[in-house]
mmCIF file of C-alpha atoms in Angstrom:
data_model
loop_
_atom_site.group_PDB
_atom_site.id
_atom_site.type_symbol
_atom_site.label_atom_id
_atom_site.label_comp_id
_atom_site.label_asym_id
_atom_site.label_seq_id
_atom_site.Cartn_x
_atom_site.Cartn_y
_atom_site.Cartn_z
ATOM 1 C CA UNK A 1 4.781 8.374 19.791
ATOM 2 C CA UNK A 2 4.127 10.594 22.692
ATOM 3 C CA UNK A 3 0.614 11.742 22.792
ATOM 4 C CA UNK A 4 -1.266 13.486 25.089
ATOM 5 C CA UNK A 5 -5.136 13.949 24.755
ATOM 6 C CA UNK A 6 -7.690 15.893 26.474
ATOM 7 C CA UNK A 7 -10.877 17.734 25.961
ATOM 8 C CA UNK A 8 -10.790 21.286 23.702
ATOM 9 C CA UNK A 9 -13.092 22.799 26.048
ATOM 10 C CA UNK A 10 -15.704 22.891 28.592
ATOM 11 C CA UNK A 11 -18.403 24.947 30.160
ATOM 12 C CA UNK A 12 -18.684 24.819 34.133
ATOM 13 C CA UNK A 13 -20.748 27.931 36.550
ATOM 14 C CA UNK A 14 -18.501 29.574 38.732
ATOM 15 C CA UNK A 15 -19.658 27.588 42.579
ATOM 16 C CA UNK A 16 -19.229 24.011 40.600
ATOM 17 C CA UNK A 17 -16.585 21.149 40.690
ATOM 18 C CA UNK A 18 -15.131 20.416 37.395
ATOM 19 C CA UNK A 19 -12.724 17.728 36.533
ATOM 20 C CA UNK A 20 -10.637 17.915 33.418
ATOM 21 C CA UNK A 21 -9.122 14.976 32.560
ATOM 22 C CA UNK A 22 -6.280 13.546 30.492
ATOM 23 C CA UNK A 23 -4.541 10.771 29.373
ATOM 24 C CA UNK A 24 -1.526 10.119 28.208
ATOM 25 C CA UNK A 25 1.393 7.399 26.107
ATOM 26 C CA UNK A 26 4.442 9.176 26.342
ATOM 27 C CA UNK A 27 8.013 7.004 26.051
ATOM 28 C CA UNK A 28 9.302 7.355 29.859
ATOM 29 C CA UNK A 29 7.153 9.253 32.643
ATOM 30 C CA UNK A 30 9.376 11.093 35.067
ATOM 31 C CA UNK A 31 5.999 12.736 36.261
ATOM 32 C CA UNK A 32 2.711 14.792 35.555
ATOM 33 C CA UNK A 33 2.582 18.660 36.091
ATOM 34 C CA UNK A 34 -1.093 20.636 35.534
ATOM 35 C CA UNK A 35 -0.773 24.119 34.330
ATOM 36 C CA UNK A 36 -3.488 27.431 34.161
ATOM 37 C CA UNK A 37 -2.603 29.568 31.408
ATOM 38 C CA UNK A 38 -5.028 32.416 30.753
ATOM 39 C CA UNK A 39 -5.110 33.733 27.080
ATOM 40 C CA UNK A 40 -2.060 35.774 26.080
ATOM 41 C CA UNK A 41 -0.214 35.043 29.093
ATOM 42 C CA UNK A 42 2.575 32.784 30.547
ATOM 43 C CA UNK A 43 1.634 28.899 31.948
ATOM 44 C CA UNK A 44 1.454 29.103 36.170
ATOM 45 C CA UNK A 45 2.440 26.298 37.239
ATOM 46 C CA UNK A 46 -0.511 24.504 39.667
ATOM 47 C CA UNK A 47 0.120 20.834 40.646
ATOM 48 C CA UNK A 48 3.136 18.531 40.281
ATOM 49 C CA UNK A 49 2.346 14.432 40.395
ATOM 50 C CA UNK A 50 4.952 11.463 39.999
ATOM 51 C CA UNK A 51 3.468 9.051 42.179
ATOM 52 C CA UNK A 52 0.407 7.428 41.952
ATOM 53 C CA UNK A 53 -2.976 8.895 43.979
ATOM 54 C CA UNK A 54 -3.774 12.503 44.439
ATOM 55 C CA UNK A 55 -2.614 15.969 45.492
ATOM 56 C CA UNK A 56 -4.717 18.771 47.701
ATOM 57 C CA UNK A 57 -3.715 22.244 47.011
ATOM 58 C CA UNK A 58 -6.407 24.655 48.315
ATOM 59 C CA UNK A 59 -9.783 24.435 45.134
ATOM 60 C CA UNK A 60 -6.994 22.797 42.819
ATOM 61 C CA UNK A 61 -6.272 18.875 43.518
ATOM 62 C CA UNK A 62 -4.858 16.271 40.663
ATOM 63 C CA UNK A 63 -4.880 13.240 40.121
ATOM 64 C CA UNK A 64 -2.678 10.228 38.661
ATOM 65 C CA UNK A 65 -2.552 6.578 37.255
ATOM 66 C CA UNK A 66 0.479 5.612 35.618
ATOM 67 C CA UNK A 67 -0.900 2.168 34.760
ATOM 68 C CA UNK A 68 -3.888 3.794 33.418
ATOM 69 C CA UNK A 69 -1.693 6.659 31.753
ATOM 70 C CA UNK A 70 -4.301 9.069 33.876
ATOM 71 C CA UNK A 71 -4.789 12.532 35.483
ATOM 72 C CA UNK A 72 -7.461 14.698 36.395
ATOM 73 C CA UNK A 73 -7.263 18.080 37.403
ATOM 74 C CA UNK A 74 -10.436 18.960 40.194
ATOM 75 C CA UNK A 75 -11.551 22.946 40.319
ATOM 76 C CA UNK A 76 -14.166 23.477 43.425
ATOM 77 C CA UNK A 77 -15.404 26.347 43.960
ATOM 78 C CA UNK A 78 -15.014 27.532 41.204
ATOM 79 C CA UNK A 79 -14.535 31.255 40.169
ATOM 80 C CA UNK A 80 -14.652 33.155 37.029
ATOM 81 C CA UNK A 81 -11.226 34.197 37.061
ATOM 82 C CA UNK A 82 -10.175 30.272 36.294
ATOM 83 C CA UNK A 83 -12.090 31.158 33.060
ATOM 84 C CA UNK A 84 -8.494 29.930 31.297
ATOM 85 C CA UNK A 85 -6.698 27.434 29.563
ATOM 86 C CA UNK A 86 -5.821 24.228 31.456
ATOM 87 C CA UNK A 87 -2.312 22.326 30.411
ATOM 88 C CA UNK A 88 -1.353 18.916 30.985
ATOM 89 C CA UNK A 89 1.987 18.155 30.784
ATOM 90 C CA UNK A 90 4.411 14.610 30.890
ATOM 91 C CA UNK A 91 7.880 14.765 31.620
ATOM 92 C CA UNK A 92 9.609 12.122 29.824
ATOM 93 C CA UNK A 93 12.443 9.921 29.764
ATOM 94 C CA UNK A 94 16.135 11.638 29.898
ATOM 95 C CA UNK A 95 17.078 11.896 26.822
ATOM 96 C CA UNK A 96 20.271 10.103 25.178
ATOM 97 C CA UNK A 97 23.503 10.566 24.219
ATOM 98 C CA UNK A 98 24.251 13.823 26.597
ATOM 99 C CA UNK A 99 25.614 13.327 29.989
ATOM 100 C CA UNK A 100 23.527 13.797 31.732
ATOM 101 C CA UNK A 101 20.744 13.907 29.585
ATOM 102 C CA UNK A 102 18.137 16.572 30.636
ATOM 103 C CA UNK A 103 14.284 16.140 30.165
ATOM 104 C CA UNK A 104 11.603 16.730 27.620
ATOM 105 C CA UNK A 105 7.711 17.945 28.772
ATOM 106 C CA UNK A 106 5.499 17.314 26.062
ATOM 107 C CA UNK A 107 2.217 19.561 26.152
ATOM 108 C CA UNK A 108 -1.118 18.792 25.783
ATOM 109 C CA UNK A 109 -2.861 21.491 23.801
ATOM 110 C CA UNK A 110 -5.155 22.226 26.944
ATOM 111 C CA UNK A 111 -8.757 22.587 28.243
ATOM 112 C CA UNK A 112 -10.541 25.796 27.642
ATOM 113 C CA UNK A 113 -12.951 26.289 30.365
ATOM 114 C CA UNK A 114 -14.805 28.560 30.657
ATOM 115 C CA UNK A 115 -17.146 29.656 33.923
ATOM 116 C CA UNK A 116 -19.806 31.162 33.546
ATOM 117 C CA UNK A 117 -22.496 32.969 36.547
ATOM 118 C CA UNK B 1 5.516 37.395 38.962
ATOM 119 C CA UNK B 2 7.354 33.894 37.727
ATOM 120 C CA UNK B 3 10.684 35.694 37.846
ATOM 121 C CA UNK B 4 11.782 34.762 35.010
ATOM 122 C CA UNK B 5 12.123 38.151 32.333
ATOM 123 C CA UNK B 6 11.902 37.978 28.877
ATOM 124 C CA UNK B 7 12.516 40.496 25.829
ATOM 125 C CA UNK B 8 10.869 42.203 23.882
ATOM 126 C CA UNK B 9 7.835 41.708 24.483
ATOM 127 C CA UNK B 10 6.734 41.888 20.814
ATOM 128 C CA UNK B 11 8.497 41.842 18.196
ATOM 129 C CA UNK B 12 7.088 42.523 14.349
ATOM 130 C CA UNK B 13 9.624 41.894 11.048
ATOM 131 C CA UNK B 14 9.575 40.498 7.967
ATOM 132 C CA UNK B 15 10.080 37.251 6.527
ATOM 133 C CA UNK B 16 13.775 36.206 5.691
ATOM 134 C CA UNK B 17 14.907 38.667 8.945
ATOM 135 C CA UNK B 18 16.664 37.315 12.102
ATOM 136 C CA UNK B 19 15.267 38.125 15.468
ATOM 137 C CA UNK B 20 17.154 36.967 18.696
ATOM 138 C CA UNK B 21 14.999 36.699 21.427
ATOM 139 C CA UNK B 22 16.507 37.071 25.192
ATOM 140 C CA UNK B 23 15.586 35.903 28.845
ATOM 141 C CA UNK B 24 16.917 35.488 31.623
ATOM 142 C CA UNK B 25 16.352 32.992 34.179
ATOM 143 C CA UNK B 26 14.657 33.293 38.161
ATOM 144 C CA UNK B 27 17.469 33.854 40.527
ATOM 145 C CA UNK B 28 19.595 30.592 41.433
ATOM 146 C CA UNK B 29 18.144 28.724 38.528
ATOM 147 C CA UNK B 30 20.778 27.277 36.012
ATOM 148 C CA UNK B 31 18.062 25.827 33.979
ATOM 149 C CA UNK B 32 16.454 27.142 30.916
ATOM 150 C CA UNK B 33 13.917 26.323 28.515
ATOM 151 C CA UNK B 34 12.965 27.388 25.228
ATOM 152 C CA UNK B 35 8.812 26.735 24.458
ATOM 153 C CA UNK B 36 7.210 28.489 21.165
ATOM 154 C CA UNK B 37 3.818 28.079 21.540
ATOM 155 C CA UNK B 38 1.191 29.033 18.089
ATOM 156 C CA UNK B 39 -2.614 29.763 18.056
ATOM 157 C CA UNK B 40 -3.292 26.478 16.303
ATOM 158 C CA UNK B 41 -0.607 24.429 18.636
ATOM 159 C CA UNK B 42 0.043 24.027 22.002
ATOM 160 C CA UNK B 43 3.208 24.774 23.637
ATOM 161 C CA UNK B 44 5.820 22.832 21.836
ATOM 162 C CA UNK B 45 9.226 22.291 23.522
ATOM 163 C CA UNK B 46 12.334 23.799 21.816
ATOM 164 C CA UNK B 47 15.141 23.048 23.744
ATOM 165 C CA UNK B 48 17.101 22.948 27.392
ATOM 166 C CA UNK B 49 19.816 24.314 28.578
ATOM 167 C CA UNK B 50 21.932 23.295 31.944
ATOM 168 C CA UNK B 51 24.365 25.729 33.539
ATOM 169 C CA UNK B 52 25.371 27.103 29.704
ATOM 170 C CA UNK B 53 25.708 23.153 27.788
ATOM 171 C CA UNK B 54 22.417 21.923 26.066
ATOM 172 C CA UNK B 55 20.496 18.748 27.321
ATOM 173 C CA UNK B 56 18.026 17.598 25.645
ATOM 174 C CA UNK B 57 16.801 19.189 22.261
ATOM 175 C CA UNK B 58 13.102 18.885 20.642
ATOM 176 C CA UNK B 59 11.088 20.587 17.899
ATOM 177 C CA UNK B 60 13.697 23.039 16.836
ATOM 178 C CA UNK B 61 14.075 23.660 13.357
ATOM 179 C CA UNK B 62 17.469 23.647 12.242
ATOM 180 C CA UNK B 63 17.551 28.035 11.469
ATOM 181 C CA UNK B 64 16.874 28.268 15.249
ATOM 182 C CA UNK B 65 19.588 28.171 17.923
ATOM 183 C CA UNK B 66 20.172 29.298 21.042
ATOM 184 C CA UNK B 67 23.153 29.040 23.444
ATOM 185 C CA UNK B 68 22.827 29.624 27.627
ATOM 186 C CA UNK B 69 25.753 32.335 28.637
ATOM 187 C CA UNK B 70 27.809 32.379 32.047
ATOM 188 C CA UNK B 71 26.082 34.328 33.760
ATOM 189 C CA UNK B 72 22.971 32.104 33.165
ATOM 190 C CA UNK B 73 20.820 34.246 30.539
ATOM 191 C CA UNK B 74 20.028 32.467 27.176
ATOM 192 C CA UNK B 75 19.115 34.013 23.974
ATOM 193 C CA UNK B 76 17.128 32.306 21.018
ATOM 194 C CA UNK B 77 18.282 33.208 17.665
ATOM 195 C CA UNK B 78 15.615 32.512 14.694
ATOM 196 C CA UNK B 79 16.457 33.261 11.185
ATOM 197 C CA UNK B 80 15.170 32.929 7.476
ATOM 198 C CA UNK B 81 11.882 33.620 8.825
ATOM 199 C CA UNK B 82 9.019 32.268 7.759
ATOM 200 C CA UNK B 83 5.025 33.847 8.033
ATOM 201 C CA UNK B 84 4.871 30.387 9.675
ATOM 202 C CA UNK B 85 7.003 31.348 12.999
ATOM 203 C CA UNK B 86 5.038 33.440 13.832
ATOM 204 C CA UNK B 87 4.094 33.005 17.463
ATOM 205 C CA UNK B 88 4.694 33.535 21.095
ATOM 206 C CA UNK B 89 7.809 32.350 22.322
ATOM 207 C CA UNK B 90 8.363 31.242 26.464
ATOM 208 C CA UNK B 91 11.401 30.558 28.095
ATOM 209 C CA UNK B 92 10.849 28.587 31.275
ATOM 210 C CA UNK B 93 13.533 28.178 34.312
ATOM 211 C CA UNK B 94 14.028 25.722 36.617
ATOM 212 C CA UNK B 95 16.805 25.161 39.409
ATOM 213 C CA UNK B 96 18.523 21.552 38.365
ATOM 214 C CA UNK B 97 16.500 20.462 35.385
ATOM 215 C CA UNK B 98 16.209 17.016 37.026
ATOM 216 C CA UNK B 99 13.489 15.067 37.585
ATOM 217 C CA UNK B 100 11.480 16.791 40.689
ATOM 218 C CA UNK B 101 12.086 20.440 38.906
ATOM 219 C CA UNK B 102 9.018 22.357 38.289
ATOM 220 C CA UNK B 103 9.355 24.726 35.362
ATOM 221 C CA UNK B 104 8.489 28.532 35.865
ATOM 222 C CA UNK B 105 7.365 30.436 33.233
ATOM 223 C CA UNK B 106 8.039 34.034 31.555
ATOM 224 C CA UNK B 107 5.860 36.342 29.979
ATOM 225 C CA UNK B 108 6.627 35.437 26.623
ATOM 226 C CA UNK B 109 7.725 37.374 23.723
ATOM 227 C CA UNK B 110 5.745 37.587 20.437
ATOM 228 C CA UNK B 111 6.845 37.473 17.156
ATOM 229 C CA UNK B 112 4.622 38.638 14.021
ATOM 230 C CA UNK B 113 6.590 37.872 11.051
ATOM 231 C CA UNK B 114 4.851 40.218 7.534
#
């Protein structure tokens, strides 16, 4: 089956660093995404990893290990506005039977991050 | 603002009814995706279209259908509505639907079935 696991909730302090982990088991792999979602709003794109290693983008970094089926999102210098849900998503294999088939993207349930003063 | 638009923003209807949700992709994007997000579940992939053709299907119920029109806007039709269909419905778009594509999400339509 296909499964993405991430912690349900995390709490961190303003100015600190927090790491949100994601493990996945999917049939096929064509990239891993991280999205930020504030309550009732649209997910917004944060990062994309398809090769192993660390991608850094300002205060946000994302790491991928394909052999371990593992990724993490690192948020530095936390701000109150970073309080949100963080969604890990995996793009799987092309759908068969179509020319060409599209990709199904599987989302984890999200990690709710609370940043306190 | 992602550039993806969805209408209506809110929709309240009764069980057994049928509704249509509309999505316009970002300028230049050819691929459209529909997702359902319930309170107790994460984002569930429903269906993907590319340039008018269905490309991938997820956990979409038979009561639901979608299409993408020649001007690339898409509609999601939900019929015989049940209480459990109450959810946020998001549309996302991307350039080609290829392996390196990033999906950009619209603001969503909140559907309440009473």
